[in-house]
Coordinates of C-alpha atoms in Angstrom, one line a residue:
Chain A
M18 CA -265.6 90.8 69.6
N19 CA -266.9 93.9 68.0
N20 CA -270.3 94.1 66.3
I21 CA -269.0 94.8 62.9
F22 CA -267.2 91.5 62.9
S23 CA -270.2 89.6 64.2
Y24 CA -272.2 91.2 61.4
F25 CA -269.8 89.6 58.9
I26 CA -269.9 86.1 60.3
P27 CA -272.3 84.3 58.0
K28 CA -274.9 82.1 59.7
D29 CA -272.9 79.0 59.1
R30 CA -274.9 75.8 59.1
K31 CA -272.2 73.5 57.8
F32 CA -268.9 73.7 59.7
F33 CA -270.1 74.3 63.3
P34 CA -272.4 71.2 63.3
L35 CA -269.5 69.1 61.9
F36 CA -267.0 70.4 64.5
E37 CA -269.6 69.7 67.3
K38 CA -270.0 66.2 66.0
A39 CA -266.3 65.7 66.0
S40 CA -265.8 66.9 69.6
A41 CA -268.9 65.0 70.8
N42 CA -267.3 61.9 69.2
L43 CA -264.1 62.6 71.2
V44 CA -266.0 62.8 74.4
E45 CA -267.7 59.5 73.6
M46 CA -264.3 57.8 72.8
S47 CA -262.7 59.1 76.0
V48 CA -265.5 57.6 78.1
L49 CA -264.8 54.3 76.4
V50 CA -261.1 54.6 76.9
K51 CA -261.8 55.2 80.6
K52 CA -264.1 52.1 80.6
L53 CA -261.4 50.0 78.9
V54 CA -258.7 50.8 81.5
N55 CA -261.1 50.1 84.3
T56 CA -262.1 46.7 82.9
P57 CA -260.0 44.0 84.5
D58 CA -261.7 41.1 82.7
L59 CA -259.6 40.7 79.5
T60 CA -262.5 39.1 77.5
Q61 CA -264.5 42.2 78.0
R62 CA -261.8 44.5 76.7
E63 CA -262.0 43.3 73.1
P64 CA -265.6 44.6 72.5
I65 CA -264.8 48.0 74.1
H66 CA -261.8 48.4 71.9
K67 CA -264.0 47.5 68.9
E68 CA -266.4 50.3 69.9
I69 CA -263.4 52.7 70.2
E70 CA -262.3 51.6 66.7
D71 CA -265.8 52.3 65.3
L72 CA -265.8 55.8 66.8
E73 CA -262.4 56.4 65.3
H74 CA -263.7 55.5 61.9
R75 CA -266.7 57.8 62.5
G76 CA -264.3 60.6 63.4
D77 CA -262.4 60.0 60.2
E78 CA -265.6 60.4 58.2
I79 CA -266.4 63.7 60.0
T80 CA -262.9 65.0 59.3
H81 CA -263.3 64.0 55.7
Q82 CA -266.7 65.8 55.5
I83 CA -265.2 69.0 56.8
Y84 CA -262.4 68.8 54.2
L85 CA -265.0 68.2 51.4
E86 CA -267.2 71.1 52.7
L87 CA -264.1 73.3 52.6
G88 CA -263.7 72.6 48.9
K89 CA -267.3 73.5 48.1
T90 CA -267.9 76.5 50.4
F91 CA -267.0 80.0 49.3
I92 CA -267.6 81.9 52.5
T93 CA -266.4 80.2 55.7
P94 CA -267.1 81.3 59.3
F95 CA -263.4 81.8 59.9
D96 CA -260.1 81.4 58.0
R97 CA -260.1 78.4 55.7
E98 CA -256.7 77.2 56.9
D99 CA -257.8 77.4 60.5
I100 CA -260.8 75.2 59.7
H101 CA -258.5 72.7 58.1
T102 CA -256.0 72.8 61.0
L103 CA -258.8 72.5 63.6
A104 CA -260.3 69.5 61.9
T105 CA -256.8 67.8 61.7
A106 CA -256.1 68.6 65.4
L107 CA -259.4 67.0 66.5
D108 CA -258.7 64.0 64.4
D109 CA -255.2 63.7 66.0
V110 CA -256.9 63.4 69.5
A111 CA -259.0 60.5 68.2
D112 CA -256.0 58.8 66.7
Y113 CA -254.0 58.8 69.9
M114 CA -257.0 57.6 72.0
H115 CA -257.5 54.8 69.5
G116 CA -253.7 54.1 69.4
S117 CA -253.5 53.8 73.2
S118 CA -256.4 51.3 73.2
N119 CA -254.9 49.4 70.4
R120 CA -251.5 49.1 72.2
I121 CA -253.2 47.8 75.4
L122 CA -254.8 44.9 73.4
L123 CA -251.9 44.3 71.0
Y124 CA -249.1 44.2 73.6
N125 CA -251.3 42.2 76.0
V126 CA -251.0 44.8 78.8
V127 CA -253.0 43.0 81.5
D128 CA -252.6 45.0 84.7
M129 CA -254.1 48.5 84.3
T130 CA -252.0 50.5 86.8
E131 CA -253.0 53.7 88.6
P132 CA -251.0 56.0 86.3
I133 CA -252.8 54.5 83.3
K134 CA -256.2 55.1 84.9
K135 CA -255.2 58.6 86.0
L136 CA -254.1 59.5 82.4
A137 CA -257.3 58.1 80.9
E138 CA -259.2 60.3 83.4
L139 CA -257.2 63.4 82.3
V140 CA -257.7 62.6 78.6
A141 CA -261.5 62.5 79.3
Q142 CA -261.4 65.8 81.1
A143 CA -259.4 67.4 78.3
C144 CA -261.9 66.1 75.8
T145 CA -264.8 67.5 77.8
D146 CA -263.1 70.9 77.7
V147 CA -262.5 70.6 74.0
D148 CA -266.2 69.9 73.5
K149 CA -267.2 72.8 75.7
A150 CA -265.0 75.2 73.7
I151 CA -266.1 74.0 70.3
K152 CA -269.7 74.5 71.2
E153 CA -269.1 78.2 72.0
L154 CA -267.3 78.7 68.7
K155 CA -270.4 79.3 66.7
N156 CA -271.5 82.5 68.3
L157 CA -268.3 83.7 70.0
K158 CA -270.5 85.5 72.5
N159 CA -268.8 83.7 75.4
I160 CA -265.2 84.0 74.4
R161 CA -264.4 83.6 78.1
V162 CA -265.8 80.0 78.1
I163 CA -263.4 79.1 75.3
T164 CA -260.3 80.7 76.9
D165 CA -261.2 79.2 80.2
S166 CA -261.4 75.7 78.6
C167 CA -258.1 76.4 76.8
V168 CA -256.4 77.3 80.2
R169 CA -257.8 74.1 81.8
I170 CA -256.6 72.0 78.8
N171 CA -253.1 73.4 79.3
S172 CA -253.2 72.6 83.0
I173 CA -254.5 69.1 82.3
E174 CA -251.6 68.6 79.8
N175 CA -249.2 69.7 82.5
Q176 CA -250.7 67.2 85.0
A177 CA -250.5 64.5 82.4
D178 CA -246.8 65.2 81.9
Y179 CA -246.2 65.0 85.6
V180 CA -248.2 61.7 85.9
F181 CA -246.3 60.3 82.9
D182 CA -242.8 61.2 84.2
K183 CA -243.5 59.9 87.7
A184 CA -244.9 56.6 86.3
I185 CA -241.8 56.1 84.1
G186 CA -239.6 56.9 87.1
E187 CA -241.4 54.3 89.2
L188 CA -241.2 51.7 86.4
F189 CA -237.4 52.2 86.3
D190 CA -237.3 51.9 90.1
F191 CA -239.5 48.9 90.7
E192 CA -239.7 46.9 87.4
D193 CA -236.7 44.8 86.3
D194 CA -238.1 43.5 83.0
A195 CA -237.2 46.0 80.3
K196 CA -239.8 44.6 78.0
V197 CA -242.5 45.3 80.5
I198 CA -241.2 48.8 81.0
M199 CA -241.3 49.4 77.3
K200 CA -244.9 48.1 76.9
Y201 CA -246.2 50.4 79.8
K202 CA -244.2 53.3 78.4
E203 CA -245.9 52.9 75.0
V204 CA -249.4 52.8 76.6
L205 CA -248.7 55.7 79.0
S206 CA -247.1 57.8 76.2
G207 CA -250.1 57.2 73.9
L208 CA -252.5 58.6 76.6
E209 CA -250.1 61.4 77.5
T210 CA -249.8 62.4 73.8
A211 CA -253.6 62.4 73.5
T212 CA -253.6 65.3 76.0
D213 CA -250.8 67.0 73.9
M214 CA -253.1 66.8 71.0
C215 CA -255.9 68.4 73.0
E216 CA -253.5 71.2 73.7
D217 CA -252.9 71.5 70.0
V218 CA -256.7 71.9 69.6
A219 CA -256.6 74.6 72.3
N220 CA -253.8 76.4 70.4
V221 CA -255.8 76.5 67.2
L222 CA -258.8 77.8 69.1
E223 CA -256.7 80.5 70.6
T224 CA -255.3 81.4 67.2
I225 CA -258.8 81.7 65.8
L226 CA -259.8 84.0 68.7
V227 CA -256.6 86.0 68.3
K228 CA -257.3 86.6 64.6
N229 CA -260.8 87.6 65.2
A230 CA -260.2 89.7 68.4
Chain B
M16 CA -260.0 77.3 40.5
N17 CA -261.6 80.3 38.7
N18 CA -260.0 82.0 35.8
I19 CA -259.4 85.3 37.6
F20 CA -257.2 83.6 40.1
S21 CA -255.3 81.7 37.4
Y22 CA -254.7 85.0 35.7
F23 CA -253.0 86.3 38.8
I24 CA -250.6 83.5 39.2
P25 CA -247.4 84.8 37.7
K26 CA -245.5 82.4 35.4
D27 CA -243.2 81.3 38.2
R28 CA -239.9 79.9 36.9
K29 CA -238.2 79.7 40.3
F30 CA -240.1 77.9 42.9
F31 CA -241.9 75.2 41.0
P32 CA -238.7 73.8 39.4
L33 CA -237.1 73.8 42.9
F34 CA -240.0 72.0 44.5
E35 CA -240.0 69.4 41.6
K36 CA -236.2 68.9 42.2
A37 CA -236.9 68.3 45.9
S38 CA -239.7 65.8 45.3
A39 CA -237.8 64.0 42.6
N40 CA -234.9 63.8 45.1
L41 CA -237.3 62.1 47.6
V42 CA -238.3 59.5 45.1
E43 CA -234.7 58.7 44.4
M44 CA -233.9 58.5 48.1
S45 CA -236.9 56.2 48.7
V46 CA -235.8 53.8 45.9
L47 CA -232.4 53.6 47.6
V48 CA -233.9 53.0 51.1
K49 CA -235.9 50.1 49.5
K50 CA -232.7 48.8 48.0
L51 CA -230.9 49.1 51.3
V52 CA -233.5 47.0 53.2
N53 CA -233.4 44.4 50.5
T54 CA -229.7 44.0 50.6
P55 CA -228.7 41.1 52.9
D56 CA -225.0 41.5 52.2
L57 CA -223.7 43.9 54.9
T58 CA -220.7 45.0 52.9
Q59 CA -223.0 46.3 50.2
R60 CA -225.1 48.3 52.6
E61 CA -222.4 50.9 53.4
P62 CA -222.2 52.3 49.8
I63 CA -226.0 52.5 49.5
H64 CA -226.2 54.4 52.8
K65 CA -223.5 56.7 51.4
E66 CA -225.7 57.4 48.3
I67 CA -228.7 58.1 50.6
E68 CA -226.5 60.5 52.6
D69 CA -225.4 62.3 49.4
L70 CA -229.0 62.8 48.3
E71 CA -229.9 64.1 51.8
H72 CA -227.2 66.8 51.4
R73 CA -228.5 67.6 47.9
G74 CA -232.0 67.9 49.4
D75 CA -230.6 70.3 52.0
E76 CA -229.1 72.5 49.3
I77 CA -232.4 72.6 47.4
T78 CA -234.3 73.6 50.6
H79 CA -231.7 76.3 51.2
Q80 CA -232.1 77.6 47.6
I81 CA -235.9 77.8 48.1
Y82 CA -235.3 79.9 51.3
L83 CA -232.9 82.1 49.4
E84 CA -235.2 82.6 46.5
L85 CA -238.0 83.5 49.0
G86 CA -235.8 86.3 50.3
K87 CA -235.2 87.7 46.9
T88 CA -238.5 87.3 45.1
F89 CA -241.3 89.8 45.5
I90 CA -244.2 88.1 43.9
T91 CA -244.6 84.4 44.7
P92 CA -246.9 81.9 43.1
F93 CA -248.6 81.3 46.4
D94 CA -248.3 82.5 50.0
R95 CA -244.7 83.0 51.1
E96 CA -245.3 81.2 54.4
D97 CA -246.7 78.2 52.6
I98 CA -243.7 78.0 50.3
H99 CA -241.5 78.0 53.5
T100 CA -243.6 75.4 55.2
L101 CA -243.7 73.2 52.1
A102 CA -240.0 73.3 51.7
T103 CA -239.5 72.4 55.3
A104 CA -242.0 69.5 55.1
L105 CA -240.2 68.1 52.0
D106 CA -236.9 68.4 53.9
D107 CA -238.4 66.5 56.9
V108 CA -239.3 63.5 54.7
A109 CA -235.6 63.3 53.5
D110 CA -234.4 63.6 57.1
Y111 CA -236.4 60.6 58.3
M112 CA -235.4 58.4 55.3
H113 CA -231.8 59.3 55.9
G114 CA -232.3 58.8 59.7
S115 CA -233.7 55.3 59.2
S116 CA -230.9 54.3 56.9
N117 CA -228.4 55.7 59.4
R118 CA -229.9 53.7 62.3
I119 CA -229.7 50.5 60.3
L120 CA -226.0 50.9 59.9
L121 CA -225.2 52.5 63.3
Y122 CA -227.1 49.9 65.3
N123 CA -225.9 47.0 63.2
V124 CA -229.4 45.8 62.4
V125 CA -228.5 42.8 60.4
D126 CA -231.8 41.0 59.6
M127 CA -234.1 43.1 57.5
T128 CA -237.6 41.8 58.6
E129 CA -240.8 41.8 56.6
P130 CA -242.3 44.8 58.4
I131 CA -239.1 46.8 57.6
K132 CA -239.4 45.9 53.9
K133 CA -243.1 46.7 53.9
L134 CA -242.6 50.1 55.6
A135 CA -239.8 51.0 53.1
E136 CA -242.2 50.1 50.3
L137 CA -244.9 52.3 51.8
V138 CA -242.5 55.2 52.2
A139 CA -241.6 54.8 48.5
Q140 CA -245.3 54.8 47.5
A141 CA -245.9 58.0 49.6
C142 CA -242.9 59.7 48.0
T143 CA -244.2 58.8 44.5
D144 CA -247.5 60.5 45.4
V145 CA -245.8 63.5 46.9
D146 CA -243.9 63.9 43.6
K147 CA -247.0 63.4 41.5
A148 CA -248.8 66.1 43.5
I149 CA -245.9 68.6 43.4
K150 CA -245.7 68.3 39.6
E151 CA -249.4 69.4 39.4
L152 CA -248.8 72.4 41.6
K153 CA -247.5 74.6 38.9
N154 CA -250.7 74.9 36.8
L155 CA -253.4 73.8 39.3
K156 CA -255.4 72.6 36.3
N157 CA -255.7 69.1 37.7
I158 CA -256.5 69.8 41.3
R159 CA -258.0 66.4 41.3
V160 CA -254.6 64.8 40.8
I161 CA -253.3 66.6 43.9
T162 CA -256.2 65.8 46.1
D163 CA -256.2 62.1 44.9
S164 CA -252.5 61.9 45.9
C165 CA -253.2 63.5 49.2
V166 CA -255.9 61.0 49.9
R167 CA -253.6 58.1 49.0
I168 CA -250.8 59.5 51.2
N169 CA -253.2 59.6 54.1
S170 CA -254.2 56.0 53.4
I171 CA -250.5 54.9 53.1
E172 CA -249.8 56.6 56.4
N173 CA -252.6 54.6 58.0
Q174 CA -251.3 51.4 56.6
A175 CA -247.8 52.3 57.9
D176 CA -249.3 52.8 61.4
Y177 CA -250.9 49.4 61.2
V178 CA -247.7 47.7 60.0
F179 CA -245.7 49.5 62.7
D180 CA -248.1 48.6 65.6
K181 CA -248.3 45.0 64.5
A182 CA -244.5 44.7 64.2
I183 CA -244.0 46.1 67.7
G184 CA -246.6 43.7 69.0
E185 CA -244.8 40.8 67.4
L186 CA -241.4 41.9 68.8
F187 CA -242.9 41.9 72.3
D188 CA -244.4 38.4 71.6
F189 CA -241.4 36.7 70.1
E190 CA -238.3 38.6 71.0
D191 CA -236.9 38.3 74.5
D192 CA -233.9 40.6 74.2
A193 CA -235.1 44.1 75.0
K194 CA -232.1 45.6 73.3
V195 CA -233.0 43.9 70.1
I196 CA -236.6 45.2 70.4
M197 CA -235.3 48.7 71.0
K198 CA -233.1 48.6 67.9
Y199 CA -235.9 47.4 65.6
K200 CA -238.3 49.8 67.2
E201 CA -236.0 52.7 66.2
V202 CA -235.6 51.6 62.6
L203 CA -239.4 50.9 62.2
S204 CA -240.4 54.2 63.8
G205 CA -237.9 56.1 61.6
L206 CA -239.6 54.6 58.5
E207 CA -243.1 55.1 59.9
T208 CA -242.4 58.7 60.7
A209 CA -241.2 59.3 57.2
T210 CA -244.8 58.5 56.1
D211 CA -246.0 60.9 58.8
M212 CA -243.9 63.6 57.2
C213 CA -245.3 62.8 53.8
E214 CA -248.7 63.4 55.4
D215 CA -247.5 66.7 56.6
V216 CA -246.6 67.6 53.0
A217 CA -250.1 66.5 51.9
N218 CA -251.5 68.8 54.7
V219 CA -249.6 71.8 53.4
L220 CA -250.7 71.0 49.8
E221 CA -254.3 70.8 51.0
T222 CA -253.9 74.1 52.8
I223 CA -252.5 75.7 49.6
L224 CA -255.5 74.4 47.6
V225 CA -257.9 75.5 50.3
K226 CA -256.6 79.0 50.3
N227 CA -256.7 79.3 46.5
A228 CA -260.0 77.5 46.0
Chain C
M11 CA -237.0 95.8 54.4
N12 CA -238.2 98.9 52.6
N13 CA -238.8 102.2 54.4
I14 CA -242.6 102.2 53.9
F15 CA -242.9 99.0 55.9
S16 CA -240.6 100.3 58.7
Y17 CA -242.9 103.3 58.8
F18 CA -245.9 101.1 59.5
I19 CA -244.3 99.2 62.3
P20 CA -245.7 100.8 65.4
K21 CA -243.3 101.5 68.2
D22 CA -244.2 98.4 70.1
R23 CA -243.4 98.6 73.8
K24 CA -245.2 95.4 74.8
F25 CA -244.3 92.4 72.8
F26 CA -240.6 92.9 72.1
P27 CA -239.7 93.3 75.8
L28 CA -241.7 90.2 76.7
F29 CA -240.0 88.1 73.9
E30 CA -236.6 89.4 75.1
K31 CA -237.5 88.3 78.6
A32 CA -238.5 84.9 77.4
S33 CA -235.3 84.4 75.4
A34 CA -233.1 85.7 78.2
N35 CA -234.8 83.2 80.4
L36 CA -233.9 80.4 78.0
V37 CA -230.3 81.4 78.1
E38 CA -230.3 81.4 81.9
M39 CA -232.0 78.0 82.0
S40 CA -229.5 76.5 79.5
V41 CA -226.6 77.7 81.7
L42 CA -228.1 75.9 84.6
V43 CA -228.7 72.7 82.5
K44 CA -225.0 72.8 81.6
K45 CA -224.1 73.3 85.3
L46 CA -226.4 70.3 86.2
V47 CA -224.8 67.9 83.8
N48 CA -221.4 69.0 85.0
T49 CA -222.1 68.4 88.7
P50 CA -221.0 65.0 89.7
D51 CA -222.1 65.5 93.4
L52 CA -225.7 64.2 93.5
T53 CA -226.6 66.3 96.5
Q54 CA -225.8 69.4 94.6
R55 CA -228.0 68.5 91.7
E56 CA -231.3 68.9 93.5
P57 CA -231.0 72.7 94.1
I58 CA -229.9 73.3 90.5
H59 CA -232.9 71.4 89.3
K60 CA -235.0 73.5 91.6
E61 CA -233.6 76.7 90.0
I62 CA -234.4 75.3 86.5
E63 CA -237.9 74.5 87.7
D64 CA -238.3 78.1 89.0
L65 CA -237.2 79.5 85.6
E66 CA -239.6 77.2 83.8
H67 CA -242.4 78.7 85.9
R68 CA -241.2 82.2 85.2
G69 CA -241.2 81.3 81.5
D70 CA -244.8 80.1 81.7
E71 CA -245.8 83.4 83.2
I72 CA -244.0 85.4 80.4
T73 CA -245.8 83.2 77.8
H74 CA -249.1 83.8 79.5
Q75 CA -248.4 87.6 79.6
I76 CA -247.8 87.5 75.8
Y77 CA -251.1 85.7 75.3
L78 CA -252.9 88.2 77.5
E79 CA -251.3 91.2 75.7
L80 CA -252.4 89.7 72.4
G81 CA -256.0 89.7 73.6
K82 CA -255.8 93.4 74.6
T83 CA -253.7 94.9 71.9
F84 CA -255.3 96.0 68.6
I85 CA -252.2 96.8 66.5
T86 CA -249.4 94.3 66.8
P87 CA -245.8 94.7 65.4
F88 CA -246.3 91.6 63.3
D89 CA -249.0 89.1 62.5
R90 CA -251.0 88.1 65.7
E91 CA -250.8 84.4 64.9
D92 CA -247.0 84.6 64.5
I93 CA -246.7 86.3 67.9
H94 CA -248.8 83.4 69.3
T95 CA -246.7 80.7 67.5
L96 CA -243.4 82.4 68.6
A97 CA -244.4 82.6 72.2
T98 CA -245.5 78.9 72.1
A99 CA -242.2 77.9 70.4
L100 CA -240.1 79.7 73.1
D101 CA -242.1 78.0 75.8
D102 CA -241.5 74.6 74.2
V103 CA -237.7 75.1 74.4
A104 CA -238.0 75.8 78.2
D105 CA -240.3 72.7 78.6
Y106 CA -237.7 70.3 77.1
M107 CA -234.8 71.8 79.1
H108 CA -236.8 71.4 82.2
G109 CA -237.9 67.9 81.1
S110 CA -234.4 66.8 80.6
S111 CA -233.3 68.0 84.0
N112 CA -236.4 66.4 85.5
R113 CA -235.5 63.0 83.9
I114 CA -231.9 63.1 85.2
L115 CA -233.2 63.5 88.8
L116 CA -236.3 61.2 88.5
Y117 CA -234.5 58.3 86.8
N118 CA -231.5 58.6 89.1
V119 CA -229.1 59.0 86.1
V120 CA -225.8 59.3 88.1
D121 CA -223.1 59.3 85.5
M122 CA -223.2 62.3 83.2
T123 CA -221.6 61.0 80.0
E124 CA -219.8 63.0 77.3
P125 CA -222.7 62.9 74.9
I126 CA -225.0 64.4 77.6
K127 CA -222.5 67.2 78.3
K128 CA -222.0 67.8 74.6
L129 CA -225.8 68.0 74.0
A130 CA -226.2 70.4 77.0
E131 CA -223.5 72.5 75.4
L132 CA -225.3 72.5 72.0
V133 CA -228.6 73.4 73.7
A134 CA -226.9 76.4 75.4
Q135 CA -225.4 77.5 72.0
A136 CA -228.8 77.3 70.3
C137 CA -230.4 79.3 73.1
T138 CA -227.8 82.0 72.8
D139 CA -228.6 82.3 69.1
V140 CA -232.3 82.4 69.8
D141 CA -231.7 85.2 72.2
K142 CA -229.5 87.1 69.7
A143 CA -232.1 86.8 66.9
I144 CA -235.0 87.8 69.2
K145 CA -233.1 91.0 70.2
E146 CA -232.9 92.0 66.6
L147 CA -236.6 91.5 66.0
K148 CA -237.6 94.9 67.3
N149 CA -236.0 97.0 64.6
L150 CA -235.4 94.5 61.8
K151 CA -232.5 96.7 60.7
N152 CA -230.1 93.8 61.0
I153 CA -232.1 91.1 59.3
R154 CA -228.7 89.4 58.6
V155 CA -228.1 88.9 62.3
I156 CA -231.4 87.0 62.5
T157 CA -230.9 84.9 59.5
D158 CA -227.3 84.1 60.5
S159 CA -228.6 83.0 63.9
C160 CA -231.2 80.8 62.2
V161 CA -228.6 79.2 60.0
R162 CA -226.4 78.5 63.1
I163 CA -229.4 77.0 65.0
N164 CA -230.1 74.7 62.1
S165 CA -226.4 73.6 62.1
I166 CA -226.5 73.1 65.9
E167 CA -229.6 71.0 65.5
N168 CA -227.8 68.8 62.9
Q169 CA -224.9 68.4 65.2
A170 CA -227.2 67.4 68.1
D171 CA -228.8 64.8 65.8
Y172 CA -225.4 63.4 65.1
V173 CA -224.3 63.3 68.8
F174 CA -227.6 61.7 69.7
D175 CA -227.5 59.0 67.1
K176 CA -223.8 58.2 67.9
A177 CA -224.6 58.0 71.6
I178 CA -227.4 55.6 71.1
G179 CA -225.3 53.5 68.8
E180 CA -222.6 53.3 71.5
L181 CA -225.1 52.5 74.2
F182 CA -226.3 49.5 72.1
D183 CA -222.7 48.5 71.5
F184 CA -221.3 48.8 75.1
E185 CA -224.2 48.7 77.5
D186 CA -226.0 45.4 78.2
D187 CA -228.7 46.6 80.6
A188 CA -231.7 47.6 78.5
K189 CA -233.0 49.6 81.4
V190 CA -229.9 51.7 81.5
I191 CA -230.1 52.2 77.8
M192 CA -233.7 53.4 78.1
K193 CA -232.8 55.9 80.9
Y194 CA -229.9 57.5 78.9
K195 CA -232.0 57.5 75.8
E196 CA -234.7 59.5 77.5
V197 CA -232.2 62.1 78.9
L198 CA -230.4 62.4 75.6
S199 CA -233.6 62.7 73.6
G200 CA -234.9 65.4 75.9
L201 CA -231.8 67.5 75.2
E202 CA -231.8 66.7 71.5
T203 CA -235.5 67.7 71.3
A204 CA -234.7 71.0 73.0
T205 CA -232.5 71.8 70.0
D206 CA -235.4 70.7 67.7
M207 CA -237.6 73.3 69.5
C208 CA -234.9 76.0 69.0
E209 CA -235.1 75.1 65.3
D210 CA -238.9 75.6 65.5
V211 CA -238.2 79.1 66.9
A212 CA -235.9 79.7 64.0
N213 CA -238.6 78.6 61.6
V214 CA -241.1 81.0 63.0
L215 CA -238.5 83.8 62.9
E216 CA -237.9 83.0 59.2
T217 CA -241.6 83.0 58.5
I218 CA -241.9 86.4 60.1
L219 CA -239.0 87.7 58.0
V220 CA -240.5 86.1 54.9
K221 CA -243.9 87.7 55.4
N222 CA -242.3 91.1 56.0
A223 CA -239.7 90.9 53.2

């Protein structure tokens, strides 16, 4: 990051606060997803899912505000298309967390297995790193913090792949009811894909750094 | 859209007509997909699928023509890479409509359920909005028409998600044969993904607007 | 490709060798995947999978080196973000080959059917074309070689789609055990998606050509 570039970055007061809202929202959602998969009492799951759904709507609104801002603002802190892609990527993370929660309720998946809990934990870790990286975006003084978070998100995504594959292997080994396998596969893949989407966020962040290096 | 920019847009006679052909082709395909899922007589499905396949090939040719034109043309009406991405995105919509039709025939899915019909209807609506937006691309005088279509496509995609999730939940509740569930899931997800691909088209269109704002 | 542009391409000694390493690695992996699916003796599969896993790690390291180089290098042979996207796309091909191999072992898929062998063959062909195209990237004198490879990769991907769809149709027709269908579907879709990822590589290559036309 040379000084000339820093000089050209306008003191943006629009996009960075919105991105920070979006990533804080992801952290909040991921905590609720963890709570949901650690709630054995079925009657208590419904209200947690409702909260997740509310945050998903809030996320949609933030995404929409970023798009609107993009239409009105002439000078943006980084490439317009990267702002658009980043907003979309953050929204995708929210969608898959909400989707996983939705499937748990909709398919009446009662028993929350260890792999489900482990994946929810990994999703939460990835969201925390997304949030950490996003917060550094506004000054780009600590590029290292961003790249470190991106590296960790990639590693979390690899772990999630491993947990997912192993869980499916075990379902095939120990579960005879194909319907039950399918239901668990949907829930597990929803959570695993949420970490994929965090990796997409990391990819956009890396692209932004790469362009402004 | 300021006047200076409009001034710089060359009067393109190559790309816009091809994009309009591609999106008109999508509308035509989507009408046939709707017809297919509303045709109970199995013997009549084969010829409809054949028509869909023909349109898919026509779509491939249009996509190929856009790529060729891109190689030959020096000045393009908007960024070369966005032309490429838009052509690919339109092609993806066609692929998933054709894929859904193919699965219905190949897996011998006899009973066309309400969720299948509803999703086919949503795909057709999304294609109509893609076509509407593409038609406005050539003069960019009515940006509002494009953004309105994009907003509607996003809403249609959300509805398709909801219909899909609910349909899978009901399959798990009321269908005991896991093979039957799998077949329906494939058909439903083919149609649902077609609306995802329309959303990808909307995302490219928004990127183009954002760059040229 | 005009001469002025060629003049501006710096004699890059960093990225092209890394991309060539990455694509040569894909070819090597694809040969092993073909070997794996043609090895009926289960005890011999484990060491082949181990080799595939080693190459996947080697691929990860090459990808990481490209990212690092991108952070250090001021003048790149083509757009920074395309270098990033190309590296990621090549990595995705490796991931899906490794994933397919992993699923074969993990799900104890004993019988390697004709469609599996055919898809492994198509993946290998696509990787060969990826490698051919990547090798031409460094001088861009033979753009035709690159576009021809891209066209072939697209055609291979279409064939893979067809083989996949037909295989799933036959599983539904002749296999009654839904669990068995699911296992084969996962292996087949892993291989089919590897050809999709080769198509993504082809798309990036076309974007690079398009930008520099």
